[in-house]
Amino acid sequence: MHIEDLDIVYTIQDDNMKNALNSIMRVLDSVSLSNEEGYMILIQLIAMKIFDEKQRKDHGGYIQFYINSDELYKGNLNIPEVQKFVSRMKKLYSEAKVYYNNILGENKVVWTQERHVKVANEIVRQFQDYSFVLSSNNDLYQLIFYNFATKFQKDEKAQFLTPLPIIDFIVKIVNPKAGETICDPCCGIADFLSKSYVNADMKLDDCQLYGFDNDYNMTVLAQLNMLLNGDGNAVIKHIPEYGTINQKYTVDKRVVTLNSAMHASGNWDRWYDGTELMQYDVILTNPPFGKNRSLDLSNAHDLEVSKLYELYDRYTETNPKSGLDKGVVFLENAIRQIKEGGRFAIVLSNAIMSNNTWPFVRQWVMERIRIVALFDLPENVFAETGVNTTILIGYKPSADKLQQLIADDYTVFTRDILNVGYKKKTAKRTVKFDNDYALDPDTFETITNDEGESVLNEDFSQIIKEFKEWCVYQELELKELFLE
């Protein structure tokens, strides 16, 4: 079979693919592999399938990711046909590992274990007729990740999937361009990076996309995400413990750790060995934030890390409280790591942008960047956090230009977003996002467009249009960044 013979998944509502995913889940359950072990097997086999398809697409030849009925495991691993399948998968793994070492560096499939072979059989059997490479990136992505990525979420680490409509909105507002470096310092599964790549019509260079996370499982999923949506060459790094709060990526591709003796109060460029930290054209991020996700200033380690930030100094000048919100930390982190002329978008607790506790944060921000837009989101659009959120958009002009803009009393684009096009549901601790369609107020029927497709009940499209119109009347630098 050639890649052209495979079926294409056109829509997330594809019942055959949904049934395939459900069948895989049942087999995982039946052999007690509905856990990290089982999901890592799944991820590695998906990576092997993507590699196989891309090789066939680029170089021709027959698809190797398949299983014949006589190769299915039926209680005996010693059957020659079963071992023929195993040998084919081992060979495919060895070839794919050269390209996708971050995902396939350690083989998670133990081919001498019966339950591993049974699971591998089912994954290959269910996916073999579909093309992951030729299918709609968006829909296939949602099918895979919303079924499996949430299995890796750890509430205590504040890891939540950011819904795609919000990712898409932010990317369209910030407008990443070809030739720019784009970073998410706490990337999760790399939604911002993959969406930036897709929305730029694949004109971005994968190797200029940077994602970092302190959870290894998230970085594996991020790599898989970039395989589905890019060419797999994005720089995705697992940075443990505090992650990018106190560890930075350098221009010579190293990860270095800041220390409060040398780098306190934001003096991160103070190195005596020639170390130069990376700065980026664009930073897009939805970091952990809120009362339960603070650096504990009564903890010696948290305190030392906090001292790396100038906002810690300002916080302790006026606040006796013991916790520094990580949202504040990541805000300073983003502003320090964008280049002059760079721009960023960050999701924050609404309290940081409006609460009386944080006026020094807002003052610090306005002294360093040109605030472009503020978007208030509905409650609980990300997870069951009970935190109202704001999207802050800004760019970093030169110091002289910023002073001129302030003197001219520059304007900020603001909107309240009420409708996001989905309804969030939680079942068995798994977050799901169901489409919310616009209804005709007279008939209460779903509104359709000229192509007969149901229209989502969302404010993003209109707000993007209004934002672009607003940009036309702003300073040249802003127009060049957000319109061209």
CSV table of C-alpha atoms in Angstrom, one decimal:
chain,number,residue,atom,x,y,z
A,1,MET,CA,0.0,0.0,0.0
A,2,HIS,CA,1.2,3.5,-0.9
A,3,ILE,CA,0.5,6.6,1.2
A,4,GLU,CA,-1.9,7.8,-1.5
A,5,ASP,CA,-4.1,4.7,-0.8
A,6,LEU,CA,-4.7,5.8,2.9
A,7,ASP,CA,-7.9,7.4,4.0
A,8,ILE,CA,-7.9,11.1,5.0
A,9,VAL,CA,-9.5,12.4,8.2
A,10,TYR,CA,-11.4,15.5,7.1
A,11,THR,CA,-13.2,16.3,10.3
A,12,ILE,CA,-13.0,15.8,14.0
A,13,GLN,CA,-16.5,14.3,13.8
A,14,ASP,CA,-15.1,11.3,11.8
A,15,ASP,CA,-16.9,8.4,13.5
A,16,ASN,CA,-14.4,5.8,12.1
A,17,MET,CA,-11.5,7.5,13.7
A,18,LYS,CA,-13.4,8.0,17.0
A,19,ASN,CA,-14.2,4.3,17.0
A,20,ALA,CA,-10.6,3.5,16.3
A,21,LEU,CA,-9.5,5.6,19.3
A,22,ASN,CA,-12.1,4.0,21.5
A,23,SER,CA,-11.0,0.5,20.5
A,24,ILE,CA,-7.4,1.4,21.4
A,25,MET,CA,-8.5,2.7,24.8
A,26,ARG,CA,-10.4,-0.6,25.5
A,27,VAL,CA,-7.3,-2.7,24.7
A,28,LEU,CA,-5.2,-0.5,26.9
A,29,ASP,CA,-7.7,-1.0,29.7
A,30,SER,CA,-7.9,-4.7,29.1
A,31,VAL,CA,-4.1,-5.2,29.7
A,32,SER,CA,-3.8,-2.7,32.5
A,33,LEU,CA,-1.9,-0.2,30.4
A,34,SER,CA,-4.2,2.8,30.7
A,35,ASN,CA,-1.3,4.6,32.3
A,36,GLU,CA,1.9,6.4,31.4
A,37,GLU,CA,3.5,3.2,30.2
A,38,GLY,CA,0.7,2.5,27.8
A,39,TYR,CA,0.4,6.1,26.5
A,40,MET,CA,4.2,6.2,25.8
A,41,ILE,CA,3.8,3.1,23.7
A,42,LEU,CA,1.0,4.8,21.8
A,43,ILE,CA,3.0,8.0,21.3
A,44,GLN,CA,6.0,6.1,20.0
A,45,LEU,CA,4.0,4.1,17.5
A,46,ILE,CA,2.3,7.3,16.3
A,47,ALA,CA,5.7,8.8,15.8
A,48,MET,CA,6.8,5.7,13.8
A,49,LYS,CA,3.6,6.0,11.7
A,50,ILE,CA,4.3,9.7,10.9
A,51,PHE,CA,7.9,8.9,10.0
A,52,ASP,CA,6.8,6.0,7.7
A,53,GLU,CA,4.3,8.2,5.9
A,54,LYS,CA,6.7,11.1,5.5
A,55,GLN,CA,9.4,8.8,4.1
A,56,ARG,CA,6.9,7.3,1.6
A,57,LYS,CA,5.6,10.7,0.6
A,58,ASP,CA,9.1,12.1,0.0
A,59,HIS,CA,10.8,9.0,-1.4
A,60,GLY,CA,8.1,6.6,-2.5
A,61,GLY,CA,7.8,3.0,-1.7
A,62,TYR,CA,5.3,0.9,0.3
A,63,ILE,CA,3.9,1.8,3.7
A,64,GLN,CA,5.5,-0.4,6.5
A,65,PHE,CA,3.1,0.6,9.3
A,66,TYR,CA,0.6,-2.1,8.8
A,67,ILE,CA,-0.5,-5.5,10.2
A,68,ASN,CA,-2.1,-8.4,8.4
A,69,SER,CA,-4.8,-10.5,10.0
A,70,ASP,CA,-2.5,-13.6,10.3
A,71,GLU,CA,0.1,-11.4,12.1
A,72,LEU,CA,-2.2,-10.6,15.1
A,73,TYR,CA,-1.1,-11.9,18.4
A,74,LYS,CA,-3.5,-14.7,19.6
A,75,GLY,CA,-1.7,-16.0,22.7
A,76,ASN,CA,1.6,-17.2,21.3
A,77,LEU,CA,4.5,-14.9,20.5
A,78,ASN,CA,6.4,-17.7,18.8
A,79,ILE,CA,4.2,-17.8,15.7
A,80,PRO,CA,6.3,-16.8,12.7
A,81,GLU,CA,3.7,-14.4,11.4
A,82,VAL,CA,3.6,-12.6,14.7
A,83,GLN,CA,7.3,-12.2,14.7
A,84,LYS,CA,7.2,-11.0,11.1
A,85,PHE,CA,5.1,-8.1,12.4
A,86,VAL,CA,7.5,-7.5,15.3
A,87,SER,CA,10.5,-7.5,13.0
A,88,ARG,CA,8.9,-5.0,10.7
A,89,MET,CA,8.1,-2.7,13.6
A,90,LYS,CA,11.6,-3.0,15.1
A,91,LYS,CA,13.1,-2.1,11.7
A,92,LEU,CA,10.8,0.9,11.4
A,93,TYR,CA,11.6,2.0,14.9
A,94,SER,CA,15.4,1.9,14.2
A,95,GLU,CA,14.9,4.0,11.1
A,96,ALA,CA,12.6,6.5,12.8
A,97,LYS,CA,14.8,6.9,15.9
A,98,VAL,CA,17.5,8.5,13.8
A,99,TYR,CA,15.2,11.4,13.0
A,100,TYR,CA,13.0,11.5,16.2
A,101,ASN,CA,15.4,10.7,18.9
A,102,ASN,CA,13.7,12.8,21.6
A,103,ILE,CA,10.5,10.7,21.3
A,104,LEU,CA,12.1,7.4,20.3
A,105,GLY,CA,15.4,7.6,22.2
A,106,GLU,CA,14.4,4.8,24.6
A,107,ASN,CA,12.2,2.1,23.2
A,108,LYS,CA,9.1,1.8,25.3
A,109,VAL,CA,7.7,-1.2,23.4
A,110,VAL,CA,9.0,-4.4,24.9
A,111,TRP,CA,8.4,-6.9,22.1
A,112,THR,CA,8.9,-9.9,24.4
A,113,GLN,CA,6.0,-8.8,26.6
A,114,GLU,CA,2.6,-10.2,25.4
A,115,ARG,CA,0.5,-7.2,26.5
A,116,HIS,CA,2.9,-4.8,24.8
A,117,VAL,CA,2.5,-6.7,21.5
A,118,LYS,CA,-1.2,-6.9,21.9
A,119,VAL,CA,-1.4,-3.1,22.4
A,120,ALA,CA,0.9,-2.5,19.4
A,121,ASN,CA,-1.2,-4.8,17.3
A,122,GLU,CA,-4.3,-2.8,18.1
A,123,ILE,CA,-2.7,0.6,17.5
A,124,VAL,CA,-1.3,-0.4,14.1
A,125,ARG,CA,-4.6,-2.2,13.2
A,126,GLN,CA,-6.7,0.9,14.0
A,127,PHE,CA,-4.5,3.5,12.5
A,128,GLN,CA,-3.1,1.7,9.4
A,129,ASP,CA,-5.8,2.8,7.0
A,130,TYR,CA,-5.6,6.5,7.8
A,131,SER,CA,-3.0,9.1,6.7
A,132,PHE,CA,-1.8,11.3,9.5
A,133,VAL,CA,0.4,13.3,7.2
A,134,LEU,CA,-2.3,14.0,4.5
A,135,SER,CA,-5.2,14.6,6.9
A,136,SER,CA,-6.4,18.0,8.1
A,137,ASN,CA,-3.8,19.0,10.7
A,138,ASN,CA,-6.3,20.7,12.9
A,139,ASP,CA,-8.9,18.0,13.1
A,140,LEU,CA,-6.4,15.1,13.4
A,141,TYR,CA,-4.5,17.0,16.1
A,142,GLN,CA,-7.7,17.5,18.2
A,143,LEU,CA,-8.7,13.8,17.8
A,144,ILE,CA,-5.3,12.6,19.1
A,145,PHE,CA,-4.5,15.2,21.8
A,146,TYR,CA,-7.9,15.7,23.3
A,147,ASN,CA,-8.2,11.9,23.7
A,148,PHE,CA,-4.7,11.2,25.0
A,149,ALA,CA,-2.8,14.4,26.1
A,150,THR,CA,-5.1,14.9,29.1
A,151,LYS,CA,-3.9,11.6,30.5
A,152,PHE,CA,-0.6,13.2,31.1
A,153,GLN,CA,-1.9,16.3,32.8
A,154,LYS,CA,-0.9,16.8,36.4
A,155,ASP,CA,-3.2,19.2,38.3
A,156,GLU,CA,-0.7,19.7,41.0
A,157,LYS,CA,1.7,21.1,38.4
A,158,ALA,CA,-1.0,23.3,36.9
A,159,GLN,CA,-0.7,21.7,33.5
A,160,PHE,CA,-3.8,22.3,31.4
A,161,LEU,CA,-4.4,22.2,27.7
A,162,THR,CA,-5.1,25.6,26.3
A,163,PRO,CA,-8.1,25.3,24.0
A,164,LEU,CA,-7.3,25.6,20.3
A,165,PRO,CA,-9.7,28.5,19.6
A,166,ILE,CA,-7.8,30.7,22.1
A,167,ILE,CA,-4.4,29.5,20.8
A,168,ASP,CA,-5.6,30.4,17.3
A,169,PHE,CA,-6.8,33.8,18.3
A,170,ILE,CA,-3.6,34.7,20.0
A,171,VAL,CA,-1.4,33.5,17.1
A,172,LYS,CA,-3.5,35.5,14.6
A,173,ILE,CA,-3.3,38.6,16.7
A,174,VAL,CA,0.5,38.4,17.3
A,175,ASN,CA,1.2,37.4,13.7
A,176,PRO,CA,4.5,35.4,13.8
A,177,LYS,CA,6.3,35.7,10.5
A,178,ALA,CA,8.9,33.7,8.5
A,179,GLY,CA,12.4,34.2,9.7
A,180,GLU,CA,11.4,35.0,13.3
A,181,THR,CA,12.4,33.0,16.4
A,182,ILE,CA,9.3,32.0,18.4
A,183,CYS,CA,9.4,30.7,22.0
A,184,ASP,CA,7.1,29.3,24.6
A,185,PRO,CA,9.0,29.1,27.9
A,186,CYS,CA,6.5,26.7,29.5
A,187,CYS,CA,5.2,25.0,26.3
A,188,GLY,CA,3.2,22.1,27.6
A,189,ILE,CA,2.3,20.2,24.3
A,190,ALA,CA,3.5,23.1,22.1
A,191,ASP,CA,0.2,24.3,20.9
A,192,PHE,CA,1.4,27.9,20.4
A,193,LEU,CA,4.4,26.7,18.3
A,194,SER,CA,2.4,24.2,16.2
A,195,LYS,CA,-0.4,26.8,15.5
A,196,SER,CA,2.2,29.4,14.6
A,197,TYR,CA,3.7,27.0,12.1
A,198,VAL,CA,0.3,26.0,10.6
A,199,ASN,CA,-1.1,29.6,10.5
A,200,ALA,CA,2.0,30.8,8.7
A,201,ASP,CA,1.2,28.3,5.8
A,202,MET,CA,4.3,26.3,6.8
A,203,LYS,CA,6.6,29.3,6.0
A,204,LEU,CA,8.2,29.3,9.4
A,205,ASP,CA,11.4,27.4,9.9
A,206,ASP,CA,10.8,24.6,12.4
A,207,CYS,CA,14.3,25.0,13.8
A,208,GLN,CA,13.5,28.6,14.9
A,209,LEU,CA,10.6,27.4,17.1
A,210,TYR,CA,11.6,26.9,20.8
A,211,GLY,CA,9.6,25.1,23.5
A,212,PHE,CA,10.6,24.4,27.1
A,213,ASP,CA,8.8,22.6,29.9
A,214,ASN,CA,9.7,21.1,33.3
A,215,ASP,CA,7.7,17.9,32.7
A,216,TYR,CA,9.3,15.3,30.4
A,217,ASN,CA,6.0,13.8,29.3
A,218,MET,CA,4.8,17.2,28.1
A,219,THR,CA,8.0,17.6,26.0
A,220,VAL,CA,7.4,14.2,24.4
A,221,LEU,CA,3.8,15.2,23.5
A,222,ALA,CA,5.2,18.5,22.2
A,223,GLN,CA,7.6,16.7,19.9
A,224,LEU,CA,4.7,14.6,18.6
A,225,ASN,CA,2.6,17.7,18.1
A,226,MET,CA,5.4,19.3,16.0
A,227,LEU,CA,5.7,16.1,14.0
A,228,LEU,CA,2.0,16.2,13.2
A,229,ASN,CA,2.0,19.9,12.3
A,230,GLY,CA,5.6,20.7,11.4
A,231,ASP,CA,8.7,18.9,10.2
A,232,GLY,CA,9.9,17.7,13.6
A,233,ASN,CA,12.9,20.0,13.8
A,234,ALA,CA,11.6,22.4,16.5
A,235,VAL,CA,13.9,22.8,19.6
A,236,ILE,CA,11.9,21.2,22.4
A,237,LYS,CA,13.7,20.8,25.7
A,238,HIS,CA,12.9,19.2,29.0
A,239,ILE,CA,14.2,21.6,31.7
A,240,PRO,CA,13.5,20.1,35.1
A,241,GLU,CA,12.5,21.5,38.5
A,242,TYR,CA,11.9,25.3,38.1
A,243,GLY,CA,12.1,25.1,34.3
A,244,THR,CA,12.8,28.4,32.5
A,245,ILE,CA,12.2,30.4,35.6
A,246,ASN,CA,15.9,29.9,36.6
A,247,GLN,CA,17.3,28.1,33.6
A,248,LYS,CA,17.9,29.7,30.2
A,249,TYR,CA,18.8,28.5,26.7
A,250,THR,CA,21.9,30.0,25.1
A,251,VAL,CA,22.8,31.0,21.6
A,252,ASP,CA,25.3,28.0,21.5
A,253,LYS,CA,22.4,25.6,22.4
A,254,ARG,CA,23.2,25.0,26.1
A,255,VAL,CA,20.9,25.2,29.1
A,256,VAL,CA,22.5,27.3,31.9
A,257,THR,CA,21.3,28.0,35.4
A,258,LEU,CA,21.1,31.5,36.8
A,259,ASN,CA,22.2,32.1,40.4
A,260,SER,CA,21.1,34.8,42.7
A,261,ALA,CA,24.6,35.8,43.6
A,262,MET,CA,25.4,36.9,40.1
A,263,HIS,CA,22.1,37.3,38.3
A,264,ALA,CA,19.7,38.9,40.9
A,265,SER,CA,17.1,41.5,40.0
A,266,GLY,CA,17.1,40.6,36.3
A,267,ASN,CA,20.8,40.9,35.7
A,268,TRP,CA,20.8,37.8,33.6
A,269,ASP,CA,23.4,38.9,31.1
A,270,ARG,CA,26.2,39.1,33.7
A,271,TRP,CA,28.5,36.2,32.6
A,272,TYR,CA,32.3,36.1,32.7
A,273,ASP,CA,32.7,33.2,30.3
A,274,GLY,CA,31.1,34.7,27.2
A,275,THR,CA,27.7,33.0,27.8
A,276,GLU,CA,25.0,34.7,25.7
A,277,LEU,CA,21.4,34.0,26.4
A,278,MET,CA,18.9,33.5,23.6
A,279,GLN,CA,16.4,36.3,22.9
A,280,TYR,CA,13.4,35.8,20.7
A,281,ASP,CA,11.4,37.8,18.2
A,282,VAL,CA,8.1,36.4,19.6
A,283,ILE,CA,7.1,34.8,22.9
A,284,LEU,CA,3.7,33.2,23.3
A,285,THR,CA,2.8,31.5,26.5
A,286,ASN,CA,0.1,30.5,29.0
A,287,PRO,CA,2.1,30.0,32.2
A,288,PRO,CA,0.9,28.6,35.6
A,289,PHE,CA,-0.5,31.4,37.7
A,290,GLY,CA,-2.8,32.0,40.7
A,291,LYS,CA,-2.6,31.7,44.5
A,292,ASN,CA,-1.9,28.0,44.5
A,293,ARG,CA,0.9,28.3,42.0
A,294,SER,CA,3.2,30.8,43.7
A,295,LEU,CA,6.9,30.7,44.7
A,296,ASP,CA,6.9,30.2,48.4
A,297,LEU,CA,9.1,32.9,49.9
A,298,SER,CA,9.4,31.0,53.1
A,299,ASN,CA,11.1,28.1,51.2
A,300,ALA,CA,14.8,28.7,50.8
A,301,HIS,CA,15.0,27.3,47.2
A,302,ASP,CA,11.9,29.3,46.0
A,303,LEU,CA,13.3,32.4,47.7
A,304,GLU,CA,16.7,32.1,45.8
A,305,VAL,CA,14.9,31.7,42.5
A,306,SER,CA,12.6,34.6,43.2
A,307,LYS,CA,15.6,36.9,43.8
A,308,LEU,CA,16.5,36.5,40.1
A,309,TYR,CA,13.6,38.8,39.3
A,310,GLU,CA,13.3,42.5,39.7
A,311,LEU,CA,9.6,42.2,40.4
A,312,TYR,CA,10.5,40.2,43.5
A,313,ASP,CA,12.3,43.3,44.8
A,314,ARG,CA,9.3,45.5,44.2
A,315,TYR,CA,6.9,42.9,45.6
A,316,THR,CA,8.8,42.6,48.9
A,317,GLU,CA,9.0,46.4,49.2
A,318,THR,CA,5.3,46.7,49.7
A,319,ASN,CA,3.9,43.2,50.4
A,320,PRO,CA,4.4,41.1,53.5
A,321,LYS,CA,2.8,38.1,51.8
A,322,SER,CA,4.9,34.9,51.5
A,323,GLY,CA,4.0,33.9,47.9
A,324,LEU,CA,5.1,35.4,44.6
A,325,ASP,CA,2.6,34.5,41.8
A,326,LYS,CA,4.4,32.6,39.0
A,327,GLY,CA,2.3,34.6,36.5
A,328,VAL,CA,4.3,37.7,37.6
A,329,VAL,CA,7.5,35.8,37.3
A,330,PHE,CA,6.8,34.5,33.8
A,331,LEU,CA,5.6,38.0,32.7
A,332,GLU,CA,9.1,39.4,33.6
A,333,ASN,CA,10.7,36.4,32.1
A,334,ALA,CA,8.9,37.0,28.7
A,335,ILE,CA,9.7,40.7,28.6
A,336,ARG,CA,13.4,40.1,29.4
A,337,GLN,CA,13.7,37.4,26.8
A,338,ILE,CA,12.2,39.2,23.8
A,339,LYS,CA,14.5,41.2,21.5
A,340,GLU,CA,14.2,44.9,21.1
A,341,GLY,CA,11.4,45.2,18.5
A,342,GLY,CA,10.1,41.8,19.6
A,343,ARG,CA,6.5,41.1,20.8
A,344,PHE,CA,4.7,38.8,23.1
A,345,ALA,CA,1.4,37.4,24.3
A,346,ILE,CA,0.9,36.0,27.7
A,347,VAL,CA,-2.2,34.7,29.6
A,348,LEU,CA,-2.4,36.0,33.1
A,349,SER,CA,-4.7,36.1,36.1
A,350,ASN,CA,-7.0,39.1,35.7
A,351,ALA,CA,-5.9,40.1,39.2
A,352,ILE,CA,-2.3,40.9,38.0
A,353,MET,CA,-3.7,43.4,35.5
A,354,SER,CA,-6.3,45.0,37.8
A,355,ASN,CA,-5.9,44.0,41.5
A,356,ASN,CA,-4.6,46.4,44.1
A,357,THR,CA,-2.0,43.9,45.1
A,358,TRP,CA,-0.1,44.3,41.8
A,359,PRO,CA,0.1,48.0,40.8
A,360,PHE,CA,3.9,47.8,40.9
A,361,VAL,CA,3.8,45.0,38.2
A,362,ARG,CA,1.7,47.1,35.9
A,363,GLN,CA,4.0,50.1,36.4
A,364,TRP,CA,7.1,47.9,35.8
A,365,VAL,CA,5.6,46.6,32.6
A,366,MET,CA,4.7,50.0,31.2
A,367,GLU,CA,8.3,51.2,31.9
A,368,ARG,CA,9.6,48.5,29.5
A,369,ILE,CA,7.1,47.6,26.8
A,370,ARG,CA,4.4,49.2,24.7
A,371,ILE,CA,1.1,47.5,25.8
A,372,VAL,CA,-0.8,46.8,22.6
A,373,ALA,CA,-3.9,45.0,23.7
A,374,LEU,CA,-5.8,43.5,26.6
A,375,PHE,CA,-8.4,40.8,26.2
A,376,ASP,CA,-10.5,39.7,29.2
A,377,LEU,CA,-11.7,36.1,28.9
A,378,PRO,CA,-14.7,34.4,30.4
A,379,GLU,CA,-14.3,32.5,33.7
A,380,ASN,CA,-12.8,29.0,33.7
A,381,VAL,CA,-12.0,28.9,29.9
A,382,PHE,CA,-8.8,26.9,30.6
A,383,ALA,CA,-9.6,24.6,33.5
A,384,GLU,CA,-11.5,24.4,36.8
A,385,THR,CA,-9.3,27.0,38.4
A,386,GLY,CA,-11.9,29.6,39.3
A,387,VAL,CA,-9.5,32.3,38.0
A,388,ASN,CA,-10.5,35.0,35.6
A,389,THR,CA,-7.9,35.6,32.9
A,390,THR,CA,-6.5,38.3,30.7
A,391,ILE,CA,-4.5,38.1,27.5
A,392,LEU,CA,-1.7,40.8,27.5
A,393,ILE,CA,-0.2,41.7,24.1
A,394,GLY,CA,2.8,44.0,23.9
A,395,TYR,CA,6.0,44.8,22.0
A,396,LYS,CA,9.4,46.2,23.1
A,397,PRO,CA,10.4,49.4,21.3
A,398,SER,CA,13.7,51.2,22.0
A,399,ALA,CA,13.8,53.1,25.2
A,400,ASP,CA,13.6,56.5,23.4
A,401,LYS,CA,10.7,55.3,21.3
A,402,LEU,CA,8.9,54.1,24.3
A,403,GLN,CA,9.3,57.4,26.1
A,404,GLN,CA,7.9,59.1,23.0
A,405,LEU,CA,4.9,56.8,22.9
A,406,ILE,CA,4.2,57.4,26.6
A,407,ALA,CA,4.5,61.2,26.1
A,408,ASP,CA,2.0,60.9,23.2
A,409,ASP,CA,-0.4,59.0,25.5
A,410,TYR,CA,-0.6,55.9,23.2
A,411,THR,CA,-3.8,54.0,23.1
A,412,VAL,CA,-4.4,50.3,24.0
A,413,PHE,CA,-6.9,48.0,22.2
A,414,THR,CA,-9.2,46.4,24.8
A,415,ARG,CA,-12.1,43.9,24.5
A,416,ASP,CA,-14.1,41.6,26.7
A,417,ILE,CA,-14.4,38.2,25.0
A,418,LEU,CA,-17.7,36.6,26.0
A,419,ASN,CA,-18.1,33.7,23.5
A,420,VAL,CA,-15.2,31.4,22.7
A,421,GLY,CA,-16.9,28.9,20.4
A,422,TYR,CA,-16.8,25.9,22.8
A,423,LYS,CA,-18.2,24.6,26.0
A,424,LYS,CA,-15.9,23.0,28.4
A,425,LYS,CA,-17.0,19.7,30.0
A,426,THR,CA,-15.2,17.5,32.5
A,427,ALA,CA,-15.8,13.8,32.6
A,428,LYS,CA,-13.7,11.4,34.7
A,429,ARG,CA,-11.2,14.1,35.3
A,430,THR,CA,-10.7,14.5,31.6
A,431,VAL,CA,-11.4,18.0,30.2
A,432,LYS,CA,-13.2,18.0,26.9
A,433,PHE,CA,-14.1,21.0,24.7
A,434,ASP,CA,-17.4,20.7,22.7
A,435,ASN,CA,-18.3,23.1,19.9
A,436,ASP,CA,-20.8,25.8,20.8
A,437,TYR,CA,-22.7,26.8,17.7
A,438,ALA,CA,-24.4,30.1,17.1
A,439,LEU,CA,-28.2,29.9,17.1
A,440,ASP,CA,-30.7,32.0,15.2
A,441,PRO,CA,-32.5,34.1,17.9
A,442,ASP,CA,-35.9,33.6,16.2
A,443,THR,CA,-35.8,30.0,15.2
A,444,PHE,CA,-33.2,28.7,17.7
A,445,GLU,CA,-31.7,26.7,14.8
A,446,THR,CA,-27.9,26.5,14.2
A,447,ILE,CA,-26.7,29.2,11.9
A,448,THR,CA,-24.8,28.0,8.8
A,449,ASN,CA,-22.5,29.8,6.4
A,450,ASP,CA,-22.6,29.8,2.6
A,451,GLU,CA,-20.8,26.4,2.5
A,452,GLY,CA,-23.5,24.9,4.7
A,453,GLU,CA,-21.2,24.6,7.7
A,454,SER,CA,-22.4,25.3,11.2
A,455,VAL,CA,-21.1,28.7,12.5
A,456,LEU,CA,-19.4,28.7,16.0
A,457,ASN,CA,-20.7,31.1,18.6
A,458,GLU,CA,-17.4,33.0,19.0
A,459,ASP,CA,-16.2,36.6,19.3
A,460,PHE,CA,-12.7,36.0,18.0
A,461,SER,CA,-13.3,36.6,14.3
A,462,GLN,CA,-14.9,40.0,14.8
A,463,ILE,CA,-12.4,41.1,17.4
A,464,ILE,CA,-9.4,40.1,15.1
A,465,LYS,CA,-11.0,42.2,12.3
A,466,GLU,CA,-11.5,45.2,14.7
A,467,PHE,CA,-7.9,44.8,16.0
A,468,LYS,CA,-6.5,44.9,12.5
A,469,GLU,CA,-8.5,48.0,11.6
A,470,TRP,CA,-7.3,49.7,14.9
A,471,CYS,CA,-3.7,48.8,14.0
A,472,VAL,CA,-3.9,50.8,10.8
A,473,TYR,CA,-4.0,54.1,12.8
A,474,GLN,CA,-1.2,53.3,15.2
A,475,GLU,CA,2.6,54.0,15.0
A,476,LEU,CA,4.6,52.5,12.1
A,477,GLU,CA,6.5,50.0,14.3
A,478,LEU,CA,3.2,48.5,15.5
A,479,LYS,CA,1.7,48.3,12.0
A,480,GLU,CA,4.8,46.5,10.7
A,481,LEU,CA,4.8,44.0,13.6
A,482,PHE,CA,1.1,43.1,13.7
A,483,LEU,CA,-0.2,43.7,10.1
A,484,GLU,CA,2.5,42.9,7.6
